[in-house]
């Protein structure tokens, strides 16, 4: 049982970290696309 936990925990931790990272990347991408839209809007106003 103990060796199962020892083997399983790093994988679970890695999966959790991966999930957090992908979530953070998703949020970052969404922010960037909003920013890009904002820049495009300003460019249209200037043009």
Coordinates of N, CA and C in Angstrom, one line a residue:
X1 N 0.8 -1.2 0.0 CA 0.0 0.0 0.0 C 0.9 1.3 0.0
X2 N 1.9 1.2 0.8 CA 2.8 2.4 1.0 C 3.5 2.7 -0.4
X3 N 4.0 1.7 -1.0 CA 4.7 1.9 -2.2 C 3.8 2.4 -3.3
X4 N 2.5 2.0 -3.2 CA 1.5 2.5 -4.2 C 1.4 4.0 -4.0
X5 N 1.3 4.4 -2.8 CA 1.2 5.9 -2.5 C 2.4 6.6 -2.9
X6 N 3.5 6.0 -2.7 CA 4.8 6.7 -3.0 C 4.9 6.8 -4.6
X7 N 4.5 5.8 -5.3 CA 4.5 5.8 -6.7 C 3.4 6.7 -7.3
X8 N 2.3 6.8 -6.6 CA 1.1 7.5 -7.2 C 1.2 9.0 -6.9
X9 N 1.7 9.4 -5.8 CA 1.7 10.8 -5.4 C 2.4 11.7 -6.4
X10 N 3.6 11.4 -6.8 CA 4.3 12.3 -7.7 C 3.5 12.4 -9.0
X11 N 2.9 11.4 -9.5 CA 2.1 11.4 -10.7 C 0.9 12.3 -10.5
X12 N 0.2 12.2 -9.3 CA -0.9 13.0 -9.0 C -0.5 14.4 -8.9
X13 N 0.6 14.7 -8.2 CA 1.1 16.0 -8.1 C 1.4 16.7 -9.4
X14 N 2.0 15.9 -10.3 CA 2.4 16.3 -11.6 C 1.1 16.7 -12.4
X15 N 0.1 15.8 -12.3 CA -1.2 16.0 -13.0 C -1.8 17.3 -12.5
X16 N -1.8 17.5 -11.2 CA -2.4 18.6 -10.6 C -1.7 19.9 -11.1
X17 N -0.4 19.9 -11.1 CA 0.4 21.0 -11.5 C 0.1 21.3 -13.0
X18 N 0.0 20.2 -13.8 CA -0.2 20.4 -15.2 C -1.6 21.1 -15.4
X19 N -2.6 20.6 -14.6 CA -3.9 21.2 -14.7 C -3.9 22.7 -14.4
X20 N -3.1 23.0 -13.3 CA -3.0 24.4 -12.9 C -2.3 25.2 -14.0
X21 N -1.3 24.7 -14.6 CA -0.5 25.4 -15.6 C -1.4 25.6 -16.8
X22 N -2.1 24.6 -17.2 CA -2.9 24.7 -18.4 C -4.0 25.7 -18.2
X23 N -4.6 25.8 -16.9 CA -5.6 26.7 -16.6 C -5.0 28.1 -16.6
X24 N -3.8 28.3 -16.1 CA -3.1 29.6 -16.1 C -2.9 30.0 -17.5
X25 N -2.4 29.1 -18.4 CA -2.1 29.4 -19.8 C -3.4 29.8 -20.5
X26 N -4.5 29.2 -20.1 CA -5.8 29.5 -20.8 C -6.2 30.9 -20.4
X27 N -6.1 31.2 -19.1 CA -6.4 32.6 -18.7 C -5.5 33.6 -19.4
X28 N -4.2 33.3 -19.4 CA -3.3 34.2 -20.1 C -3.6 34.4 -21.5
X29 N -4.0 33.4 -22.2 CA -4.4 33.4 -23.6 C -5.6 34.3 -23.8
X30 N -6.6 34.1 -22.9 CA -7.8 34.9 -23.0 C -7.5 36.4 -22.8
X31 N -6.6 36.7 -21.8 CA -6.3 38.1 -21.6 C -5.6 38.6 -22.8
X32 N -4.7 37.9 -23.4 CA -4.0 38.3 -24.6 C -4.9 38.6 -25.7
X33 N -5.9 37.7 -25.9 CA -6.8 37.9 -27.1 C -7.7 39.1 -26.8
X34 N -8.1 39.4 -25.6 CA -8.8 40.6 -25.2 C -8.0 41.8 -25.5
X35 N -6.7 41.7 -25.1 CA -5.8 42.9 -25.4 C -5.7 43.1 -26.8
X36 N -5.5 42.0 -27.6 CA -5.4 42.1 -29.1 C -6.6 42.8 -29.7
X37 N -7.8 42.4 -29.2 CA -9.0 42.9 -29.7 C -9.1 44.4 -29.4
X38 N -8.6 44.8 -28.2 CA -8.6 46.2 -27.8 C -7.7 47.0 -28.7
X39 N -6.5 46.4 -29.0 CA -5.5 47.1 -29.8 C -6.1 47.3 -31.2
X40 N -6.7 46.2 -31.8 CA -7.3 46.3 -33.1 C -8.4 47.4 -33.1
X41 N -9.2 47.5 -32.1 CA -10.2 48.5 -32.0 C -9.6 49.9 -32.0
X42 N -8.6 50.1 -31.2 CA -7.9 51.4 -31.2 C -7.3 51.7 -32.6
X43 N -6.8 50.7 -33.2 CA -6.1 50.9 -34.5 C -7.2 51.3 -35.5
X44 N -8.4 50.7 -35.4 CA -9.5 51.1 -36.3 C -9.9 52.5 -36.1
X45 N -9.9 52.9 -34.8 CA -10.3 54.3 -34.4 C -9.3 55.3 -35.0
X46 N -8.0 55.0 -34.9 CA -7.0 55.9 -35.4 C -7.0 55.9 -36.9
X47 N -7.2 54.8 -37.6 CA -7.3 54.7 -39.0 C -8.7 55.4 -39.5

